[in-house]
PDB file of C-alpha atoms in Angstrom:
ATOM      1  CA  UNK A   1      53.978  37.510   1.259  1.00 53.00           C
ATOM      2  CA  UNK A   2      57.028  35.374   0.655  1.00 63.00           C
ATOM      3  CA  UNK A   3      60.812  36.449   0.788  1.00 91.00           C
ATOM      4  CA  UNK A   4      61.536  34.188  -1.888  1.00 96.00           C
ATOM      5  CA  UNK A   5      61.373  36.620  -5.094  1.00 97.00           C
ATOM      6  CA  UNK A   6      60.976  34.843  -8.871  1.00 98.00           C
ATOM      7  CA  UNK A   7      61.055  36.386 -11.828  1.00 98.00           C
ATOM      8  CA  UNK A   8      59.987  36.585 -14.505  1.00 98.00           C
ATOM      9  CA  UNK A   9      56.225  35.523 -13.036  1.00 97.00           C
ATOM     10  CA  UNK A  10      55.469  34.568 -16.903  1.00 97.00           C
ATOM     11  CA  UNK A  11      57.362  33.760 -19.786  1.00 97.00           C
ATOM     12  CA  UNK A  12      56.419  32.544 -23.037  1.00 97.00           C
ATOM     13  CA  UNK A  13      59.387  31.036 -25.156  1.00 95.00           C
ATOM     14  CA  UNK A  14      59.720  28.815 -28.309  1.00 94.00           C
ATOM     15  CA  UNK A  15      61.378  25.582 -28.471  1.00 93.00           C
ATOM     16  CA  UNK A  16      64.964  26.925 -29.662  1.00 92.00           C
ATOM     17  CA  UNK A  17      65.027  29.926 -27.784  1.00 92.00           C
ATOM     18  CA  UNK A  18      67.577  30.448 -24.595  1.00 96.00           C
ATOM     19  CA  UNK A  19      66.006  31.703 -21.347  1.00 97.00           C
ATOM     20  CA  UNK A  20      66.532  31.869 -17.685  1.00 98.00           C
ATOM     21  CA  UNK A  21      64.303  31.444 -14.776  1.00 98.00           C
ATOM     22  CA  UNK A  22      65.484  33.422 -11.622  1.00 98.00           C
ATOM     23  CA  UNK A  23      64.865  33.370  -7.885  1.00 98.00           C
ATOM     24  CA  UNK A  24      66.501  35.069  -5.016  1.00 98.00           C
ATOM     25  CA  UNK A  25      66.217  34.729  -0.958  1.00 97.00           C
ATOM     26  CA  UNK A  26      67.490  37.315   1.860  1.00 91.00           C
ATOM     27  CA  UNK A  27      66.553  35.002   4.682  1.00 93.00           C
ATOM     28  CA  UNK A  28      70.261  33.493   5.089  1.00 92.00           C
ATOM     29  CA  UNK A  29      69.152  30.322   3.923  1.00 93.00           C
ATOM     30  CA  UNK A  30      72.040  27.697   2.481  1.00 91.00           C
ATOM     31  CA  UNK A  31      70.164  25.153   0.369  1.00 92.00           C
ATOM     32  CA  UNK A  32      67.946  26.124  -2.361  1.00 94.00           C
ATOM     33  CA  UNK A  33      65.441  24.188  -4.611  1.00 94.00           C
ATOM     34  CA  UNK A  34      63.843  24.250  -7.574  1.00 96.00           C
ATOM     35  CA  UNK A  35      60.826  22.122  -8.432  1.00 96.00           C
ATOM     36  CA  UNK A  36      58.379  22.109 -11.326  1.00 97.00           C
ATOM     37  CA  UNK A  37      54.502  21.838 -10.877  1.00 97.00           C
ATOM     38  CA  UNK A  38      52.237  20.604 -13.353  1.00 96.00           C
ATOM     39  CA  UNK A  39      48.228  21.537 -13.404  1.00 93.00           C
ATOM     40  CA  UNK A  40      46.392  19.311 -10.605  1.00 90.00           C
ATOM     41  CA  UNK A  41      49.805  17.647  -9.678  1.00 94.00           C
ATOM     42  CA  UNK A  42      51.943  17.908  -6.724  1.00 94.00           C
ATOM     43  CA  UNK A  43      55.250  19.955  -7.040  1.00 95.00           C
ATOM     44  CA  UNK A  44      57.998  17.861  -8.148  1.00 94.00           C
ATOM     45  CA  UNK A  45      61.671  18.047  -7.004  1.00 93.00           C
ATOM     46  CA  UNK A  46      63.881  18.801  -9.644  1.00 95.00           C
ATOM     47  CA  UNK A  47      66.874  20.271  -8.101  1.00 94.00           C
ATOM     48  CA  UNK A  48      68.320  20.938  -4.961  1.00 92.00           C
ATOM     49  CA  UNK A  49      71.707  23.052  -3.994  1.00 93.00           C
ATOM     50  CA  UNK A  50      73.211  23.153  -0.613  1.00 90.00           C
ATOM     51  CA  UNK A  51      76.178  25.156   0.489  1.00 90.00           C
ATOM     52  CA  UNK A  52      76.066  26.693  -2.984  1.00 92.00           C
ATOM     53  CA  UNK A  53      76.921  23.128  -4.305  1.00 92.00           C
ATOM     54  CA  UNK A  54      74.455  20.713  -6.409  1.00 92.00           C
ATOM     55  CA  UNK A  55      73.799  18.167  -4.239  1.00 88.00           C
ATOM     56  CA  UNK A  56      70.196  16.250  -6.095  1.00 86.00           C
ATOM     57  CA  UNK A  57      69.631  16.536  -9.475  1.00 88.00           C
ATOM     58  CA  UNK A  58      66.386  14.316  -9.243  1.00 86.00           C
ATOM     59  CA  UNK A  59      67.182  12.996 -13.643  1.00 87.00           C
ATOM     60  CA  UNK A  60      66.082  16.439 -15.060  1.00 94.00           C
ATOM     61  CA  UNK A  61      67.012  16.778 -18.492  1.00 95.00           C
ATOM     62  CA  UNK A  62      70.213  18.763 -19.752  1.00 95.00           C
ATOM     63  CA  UNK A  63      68.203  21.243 -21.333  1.00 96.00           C
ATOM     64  CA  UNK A  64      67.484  22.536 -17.889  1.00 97.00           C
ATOM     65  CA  UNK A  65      70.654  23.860 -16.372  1.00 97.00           C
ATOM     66  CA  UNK A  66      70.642  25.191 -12.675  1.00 97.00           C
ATOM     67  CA  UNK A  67      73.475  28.095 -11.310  1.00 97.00           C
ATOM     68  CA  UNK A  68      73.683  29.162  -8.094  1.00 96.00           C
ATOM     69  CA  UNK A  69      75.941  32.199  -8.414  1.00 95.00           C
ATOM     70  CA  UNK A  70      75.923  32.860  -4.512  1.00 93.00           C
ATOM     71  CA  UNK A  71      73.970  31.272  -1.835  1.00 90.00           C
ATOM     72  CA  UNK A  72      70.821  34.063  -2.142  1.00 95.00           C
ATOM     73  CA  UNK A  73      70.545  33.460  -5.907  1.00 97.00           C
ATOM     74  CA  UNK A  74      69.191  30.466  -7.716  1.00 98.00           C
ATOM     75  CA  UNK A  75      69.205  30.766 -11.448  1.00 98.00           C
ATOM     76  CA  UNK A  76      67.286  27.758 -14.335  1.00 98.00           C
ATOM     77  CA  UNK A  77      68.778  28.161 -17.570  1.00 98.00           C
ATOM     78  CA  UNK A  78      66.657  26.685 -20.511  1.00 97.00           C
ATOM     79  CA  UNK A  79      67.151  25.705 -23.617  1.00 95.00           C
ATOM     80  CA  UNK A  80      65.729  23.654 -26.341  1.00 95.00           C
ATOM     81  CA  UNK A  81      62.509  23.183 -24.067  1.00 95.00           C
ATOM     82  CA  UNK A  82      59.490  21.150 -25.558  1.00 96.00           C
ATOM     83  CA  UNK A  83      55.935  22.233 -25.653  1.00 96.00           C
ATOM     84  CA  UNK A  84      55.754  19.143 -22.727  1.00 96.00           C
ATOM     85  CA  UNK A  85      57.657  21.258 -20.023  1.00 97.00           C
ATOM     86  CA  UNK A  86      55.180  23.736 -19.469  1.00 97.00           C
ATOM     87  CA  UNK A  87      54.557  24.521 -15.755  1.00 97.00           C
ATOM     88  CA  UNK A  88      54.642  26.367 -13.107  1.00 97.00           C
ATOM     89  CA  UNK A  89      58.679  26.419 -11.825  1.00 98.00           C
ATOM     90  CA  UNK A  90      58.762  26.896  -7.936  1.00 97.00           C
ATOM     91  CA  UNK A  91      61.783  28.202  -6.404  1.00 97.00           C
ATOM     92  CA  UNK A  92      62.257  27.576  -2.482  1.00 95.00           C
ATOM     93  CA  UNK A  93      64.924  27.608   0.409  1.00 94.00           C
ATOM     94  CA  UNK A  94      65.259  26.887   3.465  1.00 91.00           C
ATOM     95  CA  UNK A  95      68.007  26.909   6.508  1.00 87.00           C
ATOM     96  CA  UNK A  96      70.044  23.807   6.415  1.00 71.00           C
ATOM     97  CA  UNK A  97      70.087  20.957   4.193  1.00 59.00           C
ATOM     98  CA  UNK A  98      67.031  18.814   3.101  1.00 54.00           C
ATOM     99  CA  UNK A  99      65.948  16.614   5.418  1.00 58.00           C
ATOM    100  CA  UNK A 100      62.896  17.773   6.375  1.00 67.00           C
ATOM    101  CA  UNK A 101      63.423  21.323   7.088  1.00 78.00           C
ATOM    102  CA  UNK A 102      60.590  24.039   6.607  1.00 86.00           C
ATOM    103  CA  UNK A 103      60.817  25.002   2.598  1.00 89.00           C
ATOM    104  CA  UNK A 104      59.894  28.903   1.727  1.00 93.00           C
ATOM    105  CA  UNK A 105      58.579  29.020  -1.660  1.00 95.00           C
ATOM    106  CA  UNK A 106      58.401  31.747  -4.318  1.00 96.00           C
ATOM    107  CA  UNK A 107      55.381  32.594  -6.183  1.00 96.00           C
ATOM    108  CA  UNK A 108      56.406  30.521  -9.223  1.00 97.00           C
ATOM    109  CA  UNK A 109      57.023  31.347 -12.686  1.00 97.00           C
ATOM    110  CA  UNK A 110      54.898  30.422 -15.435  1.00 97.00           C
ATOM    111  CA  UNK A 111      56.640  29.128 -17.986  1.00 97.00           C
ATOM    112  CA  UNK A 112      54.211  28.308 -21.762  1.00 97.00           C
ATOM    113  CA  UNK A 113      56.924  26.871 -24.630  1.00 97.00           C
ATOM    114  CA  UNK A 114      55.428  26.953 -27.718  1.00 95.00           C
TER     115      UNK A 114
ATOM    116  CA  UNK B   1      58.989   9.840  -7.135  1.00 40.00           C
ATOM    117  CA  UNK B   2      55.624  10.658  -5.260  1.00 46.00           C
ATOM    118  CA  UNK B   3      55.482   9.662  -1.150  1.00 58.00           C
ATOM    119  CA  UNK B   4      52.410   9.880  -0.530  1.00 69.00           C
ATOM    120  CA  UNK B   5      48.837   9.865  -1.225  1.00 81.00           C
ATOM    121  CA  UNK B   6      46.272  12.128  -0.063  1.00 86.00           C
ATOM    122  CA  UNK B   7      42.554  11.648   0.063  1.00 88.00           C
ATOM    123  CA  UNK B   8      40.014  12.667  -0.652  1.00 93.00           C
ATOM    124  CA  UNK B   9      41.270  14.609  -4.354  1.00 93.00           C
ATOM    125  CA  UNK B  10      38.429  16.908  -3.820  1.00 95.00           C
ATOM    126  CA  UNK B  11      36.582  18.316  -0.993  1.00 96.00           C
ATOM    127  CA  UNK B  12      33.528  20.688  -0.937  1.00 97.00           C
ATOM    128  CA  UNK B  13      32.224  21.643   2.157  1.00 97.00           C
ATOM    129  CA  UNK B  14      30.097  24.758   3.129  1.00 97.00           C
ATOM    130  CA  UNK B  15      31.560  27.381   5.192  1.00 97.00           C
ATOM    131  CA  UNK B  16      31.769  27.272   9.195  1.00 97.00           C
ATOM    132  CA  UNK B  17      31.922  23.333   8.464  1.00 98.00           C
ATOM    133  CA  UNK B  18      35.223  21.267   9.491  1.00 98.00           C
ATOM    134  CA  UNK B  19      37.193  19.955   6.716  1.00 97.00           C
ATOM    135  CA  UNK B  20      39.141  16.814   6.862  1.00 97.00           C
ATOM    136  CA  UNK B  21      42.189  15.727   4.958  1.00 96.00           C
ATOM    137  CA  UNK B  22      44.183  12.134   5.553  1.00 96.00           C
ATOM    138  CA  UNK B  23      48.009  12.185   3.685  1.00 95.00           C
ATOM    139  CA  UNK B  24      49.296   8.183   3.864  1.00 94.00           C
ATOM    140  CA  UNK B  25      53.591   7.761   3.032  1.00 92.00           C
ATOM    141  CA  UNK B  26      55.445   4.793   2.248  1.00 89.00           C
ATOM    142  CA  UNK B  27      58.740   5.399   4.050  1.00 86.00           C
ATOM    143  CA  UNK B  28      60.147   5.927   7.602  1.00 85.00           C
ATOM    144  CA  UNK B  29      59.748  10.329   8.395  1.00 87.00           C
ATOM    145  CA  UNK B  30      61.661  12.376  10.771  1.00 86.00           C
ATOM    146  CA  UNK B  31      59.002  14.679  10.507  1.00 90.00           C
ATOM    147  CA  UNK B  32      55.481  15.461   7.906  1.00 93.00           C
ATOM    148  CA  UNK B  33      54.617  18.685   6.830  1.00 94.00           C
ATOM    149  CA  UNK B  34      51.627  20.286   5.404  1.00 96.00           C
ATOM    150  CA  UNK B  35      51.717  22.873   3.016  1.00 96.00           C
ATOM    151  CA  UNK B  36      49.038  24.806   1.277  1.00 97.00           C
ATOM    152  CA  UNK B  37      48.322  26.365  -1.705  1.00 97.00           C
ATOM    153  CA  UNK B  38      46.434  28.994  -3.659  1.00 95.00           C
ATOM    154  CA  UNK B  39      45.637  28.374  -7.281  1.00 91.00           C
ATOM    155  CA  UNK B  40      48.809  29.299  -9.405  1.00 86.00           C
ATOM    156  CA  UNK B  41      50.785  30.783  -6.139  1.00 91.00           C
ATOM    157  CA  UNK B  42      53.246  28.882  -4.458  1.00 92.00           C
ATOM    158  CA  UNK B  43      53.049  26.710  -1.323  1.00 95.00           C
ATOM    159  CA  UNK B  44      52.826  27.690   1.849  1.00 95.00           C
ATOM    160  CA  UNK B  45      54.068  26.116   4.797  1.00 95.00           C
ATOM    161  CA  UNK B  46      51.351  25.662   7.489  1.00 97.00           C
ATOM    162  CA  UNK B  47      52.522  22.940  10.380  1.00 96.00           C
ATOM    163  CA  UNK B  48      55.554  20.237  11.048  1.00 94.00           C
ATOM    164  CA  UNK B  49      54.881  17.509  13.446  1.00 95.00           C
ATOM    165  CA  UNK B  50      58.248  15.276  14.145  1.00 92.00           C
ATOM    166  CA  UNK B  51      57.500  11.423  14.353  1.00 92.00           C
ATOM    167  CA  UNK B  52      57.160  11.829  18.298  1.00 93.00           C
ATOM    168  CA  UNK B  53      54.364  13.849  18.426  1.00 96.00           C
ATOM    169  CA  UNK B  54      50.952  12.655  17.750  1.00 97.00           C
ATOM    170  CA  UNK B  55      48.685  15.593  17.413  1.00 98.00           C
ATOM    171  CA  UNK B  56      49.412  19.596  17.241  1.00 97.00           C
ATOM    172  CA  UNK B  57      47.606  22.318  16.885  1.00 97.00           C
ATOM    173  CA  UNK B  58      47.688  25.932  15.655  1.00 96.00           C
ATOM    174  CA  UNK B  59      44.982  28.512  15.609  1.00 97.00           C
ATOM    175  CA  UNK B  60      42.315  26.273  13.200  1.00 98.00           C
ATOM    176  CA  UNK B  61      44.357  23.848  12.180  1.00 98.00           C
ATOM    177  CA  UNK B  62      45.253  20.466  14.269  1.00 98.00           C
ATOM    178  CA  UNK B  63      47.650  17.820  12.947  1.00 98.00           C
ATOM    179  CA  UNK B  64      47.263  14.000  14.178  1.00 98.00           C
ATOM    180  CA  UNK B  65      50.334  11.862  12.853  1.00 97.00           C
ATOM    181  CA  UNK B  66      50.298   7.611  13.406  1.00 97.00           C
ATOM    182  CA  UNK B  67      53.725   6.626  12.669  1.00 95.00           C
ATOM    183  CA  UNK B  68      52.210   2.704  12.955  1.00 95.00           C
ATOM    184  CA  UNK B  69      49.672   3.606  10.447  1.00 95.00           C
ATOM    185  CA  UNK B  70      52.235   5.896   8.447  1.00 94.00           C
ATOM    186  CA  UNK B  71      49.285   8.380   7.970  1.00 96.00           C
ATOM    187  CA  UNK B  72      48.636  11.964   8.769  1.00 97.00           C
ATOM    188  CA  UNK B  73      45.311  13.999   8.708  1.00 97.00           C
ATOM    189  CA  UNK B  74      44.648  17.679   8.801  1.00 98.00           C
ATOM    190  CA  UNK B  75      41.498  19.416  10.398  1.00 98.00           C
ATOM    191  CA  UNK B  76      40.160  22.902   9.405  1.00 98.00           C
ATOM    192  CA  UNK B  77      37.869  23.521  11.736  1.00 98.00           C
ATOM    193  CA  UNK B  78      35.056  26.511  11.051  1.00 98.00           C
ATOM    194  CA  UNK B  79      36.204  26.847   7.632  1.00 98.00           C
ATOM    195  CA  UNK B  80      36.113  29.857   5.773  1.00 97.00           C
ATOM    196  CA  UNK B  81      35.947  30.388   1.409  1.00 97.00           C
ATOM    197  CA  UNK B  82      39.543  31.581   2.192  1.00 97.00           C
ATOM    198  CA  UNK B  83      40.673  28.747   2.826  1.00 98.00           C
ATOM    199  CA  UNK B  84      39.978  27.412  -0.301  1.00 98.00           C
ATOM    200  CA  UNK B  85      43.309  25.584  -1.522  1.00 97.00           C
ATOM    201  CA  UNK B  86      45.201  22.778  -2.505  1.00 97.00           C
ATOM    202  CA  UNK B  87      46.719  21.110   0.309  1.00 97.00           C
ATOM    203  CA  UNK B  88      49.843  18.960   0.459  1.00 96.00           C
ATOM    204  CA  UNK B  89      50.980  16.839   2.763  1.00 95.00           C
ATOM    205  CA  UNK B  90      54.863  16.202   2.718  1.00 93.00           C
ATOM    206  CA  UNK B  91      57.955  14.415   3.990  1.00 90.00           C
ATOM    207  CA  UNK B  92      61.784  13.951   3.166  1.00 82.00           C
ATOM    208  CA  UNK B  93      62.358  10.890   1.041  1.00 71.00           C
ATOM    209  CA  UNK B  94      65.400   8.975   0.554  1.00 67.00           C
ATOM    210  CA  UNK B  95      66.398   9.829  -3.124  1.00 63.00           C
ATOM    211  CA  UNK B  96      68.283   7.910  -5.653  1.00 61.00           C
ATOM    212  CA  UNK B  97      70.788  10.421  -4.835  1.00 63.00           C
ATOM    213  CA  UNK B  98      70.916   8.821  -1.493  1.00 63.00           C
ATOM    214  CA  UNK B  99      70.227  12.428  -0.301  1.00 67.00           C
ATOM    215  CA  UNK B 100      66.769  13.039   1.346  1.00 72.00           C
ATOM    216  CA  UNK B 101      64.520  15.476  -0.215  1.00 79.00           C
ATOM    217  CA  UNK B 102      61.246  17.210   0.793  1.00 85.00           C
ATOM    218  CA  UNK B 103      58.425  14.993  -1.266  1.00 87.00           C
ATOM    219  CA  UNK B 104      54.983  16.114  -1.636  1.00 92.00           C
ATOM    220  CA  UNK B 105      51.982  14.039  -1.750  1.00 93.00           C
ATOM    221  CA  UNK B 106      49.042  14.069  -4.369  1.00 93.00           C
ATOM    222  CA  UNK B 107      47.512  17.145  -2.847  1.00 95.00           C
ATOM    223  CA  UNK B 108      43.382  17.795  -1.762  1.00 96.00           C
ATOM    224  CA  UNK B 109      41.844  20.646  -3.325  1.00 96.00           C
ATOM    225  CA  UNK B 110      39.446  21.935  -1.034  1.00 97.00           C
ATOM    226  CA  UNK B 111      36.310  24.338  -1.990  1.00 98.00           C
ATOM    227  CA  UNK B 112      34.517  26.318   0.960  1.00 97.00           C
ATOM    228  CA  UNK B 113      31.421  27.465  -0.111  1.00 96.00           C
ATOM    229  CA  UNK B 114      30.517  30.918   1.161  1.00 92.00           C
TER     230      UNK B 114
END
C-alpha cells in the first residue's frame, strides 16, 4: 500500500470544465511531483516542488496549474483540458530534493476529458 | 525528455523461469533505479544501485550496473504470474531547468505465465 493518497482515482470532465487533481503524503517528505502517464508509455515529469516552492516545471501547459498549499499536499488544477491529455496523473514524494532520491508514488488518478 | 531505453518491450516467460531486463541511459547517474508497476497502479520502487556498485541484490531480484557501458539489467529469478508488470528503469537527468529530475526509461512489460 502506498502513503501517498490521490484522489479522485477517476474523473471524467469536459473540455471547459474546472477541476482539481489532489494528492497528499504523511511521510515528512519536502519535494513533491507530479507526472502524467500515457497507455504503454513511461511516466513523464511534469512538475516538481521542493521546500513547498516550484522548482521544474518540465513546459506543461498553463491549463495545468500546480499548488502546493503545505509541504504534505500537492494539488493540479485543470482547466480548458483537451480530449489529448487523458492519462493517468501520478503524484509522488520523496525526502530531499530530486536528484536521485527514492520517489513514493500514489495510485494515480484517471483522468478521461471529453 | 526520455533517458533511457529498455529492452526487450515485451517479455513472456513461463513461471519458475528467470526473467531478464537491460535499461541503457545517455547521461552521467549518481545512482539508477528500478521501479515497477501494476497495470493502471502506480510505480513502485524496487532497488537503487549508486554508480559505485556493480551488482546488488534483494530477495529475487539482483541489479548489475556498467557505468562504462551506461547500462543496467534486472534479474527475476523463479518468477512468479505476480510478478507480472511493467518495469522501469530510471535515473536523475539534468533538465532544461538545470535542475535534475528522476527520468524513467521506456519500460518492459513482463507476462509470467502460470
Amino acid at each position: 500500500d502506498t502513503e501517498v493518497t490521490q484522489t479522485p482515482k477517476h474523473l471524467v470532465m469536459g473540455m471547459t470544465n474546472k477541476k482539481s487533481l489532489k494528492c497528499e503524503q504523511h511521510m515528512g517528505h519536502r519535494a513533491m511531483y507530479w507526472y502524467k502517464q500515457k497507455a504503454k508509455k513511461p511516466p513523464e515529469l511534469m512538475f516538481v516542488y521542493s521546500y513547498e516552492k516550484l522548482s521544474i516545471n518540465e513546459s506543461v501547459p498553463s491549463r495545468f496549474s500546480p499548488e502546493c498549499p503545505n509541504s504534505s499536499l500537492l494539488n493540479l488544477h485543470l482547466h480548458a483540458l483537451q480530449p489529448e491529455d487523458s492519462a493517468l496523473y501520478l503524484c509522488a514524494s520523496s525526502q530531499g530534493g530530486q536528484s536521485g532520491n527514492t520517489i513514493y508514488f500514489g495510485e494515480g488518478s484517471w483522468l478521461t476529458v471529453v | 525528455s526520455q533517458q533511457g531505453e529498455e529492452d526487450p518491450q515485451a517479455l513472456s516467460i513461463q513461471e519458475g523461469e528467470n526473467a531478464t531486463m537491460n535499461c541503457s541511459y545517455k547521461t552521467s547517474i549518481n545512482n539508477l533505479q528500478w521501479y515497477r508497476q501494476n497495470s493502471g497502479r502506480g510505480l513502485v520502487h524496487l532497488i537503487l544501485i549508486r554508480s559505485n556498485e556493480r551488482e546488488k541484490h534483494s530477495g529475487r531480484l539482483r541489479v548489475t550496473l556498467d557505468t562504462s557501458k551506461k547500462s543496467s539489467s534486472l534479474l527475476i529469478t523463479a518468477s512468479r504470474a505476480a510478478d507480472t508488470a511493467s518495469y522501469f528503469c530510471a535515473t536523475a537527468v539534468l533538465g532544461d531547468t538545470g535542475r535534475r529530475a528522476l527520468t524513467f526509461g521506456s519500460g518492459t512489460r513482463l507476462q509470467v505465465q502460470p
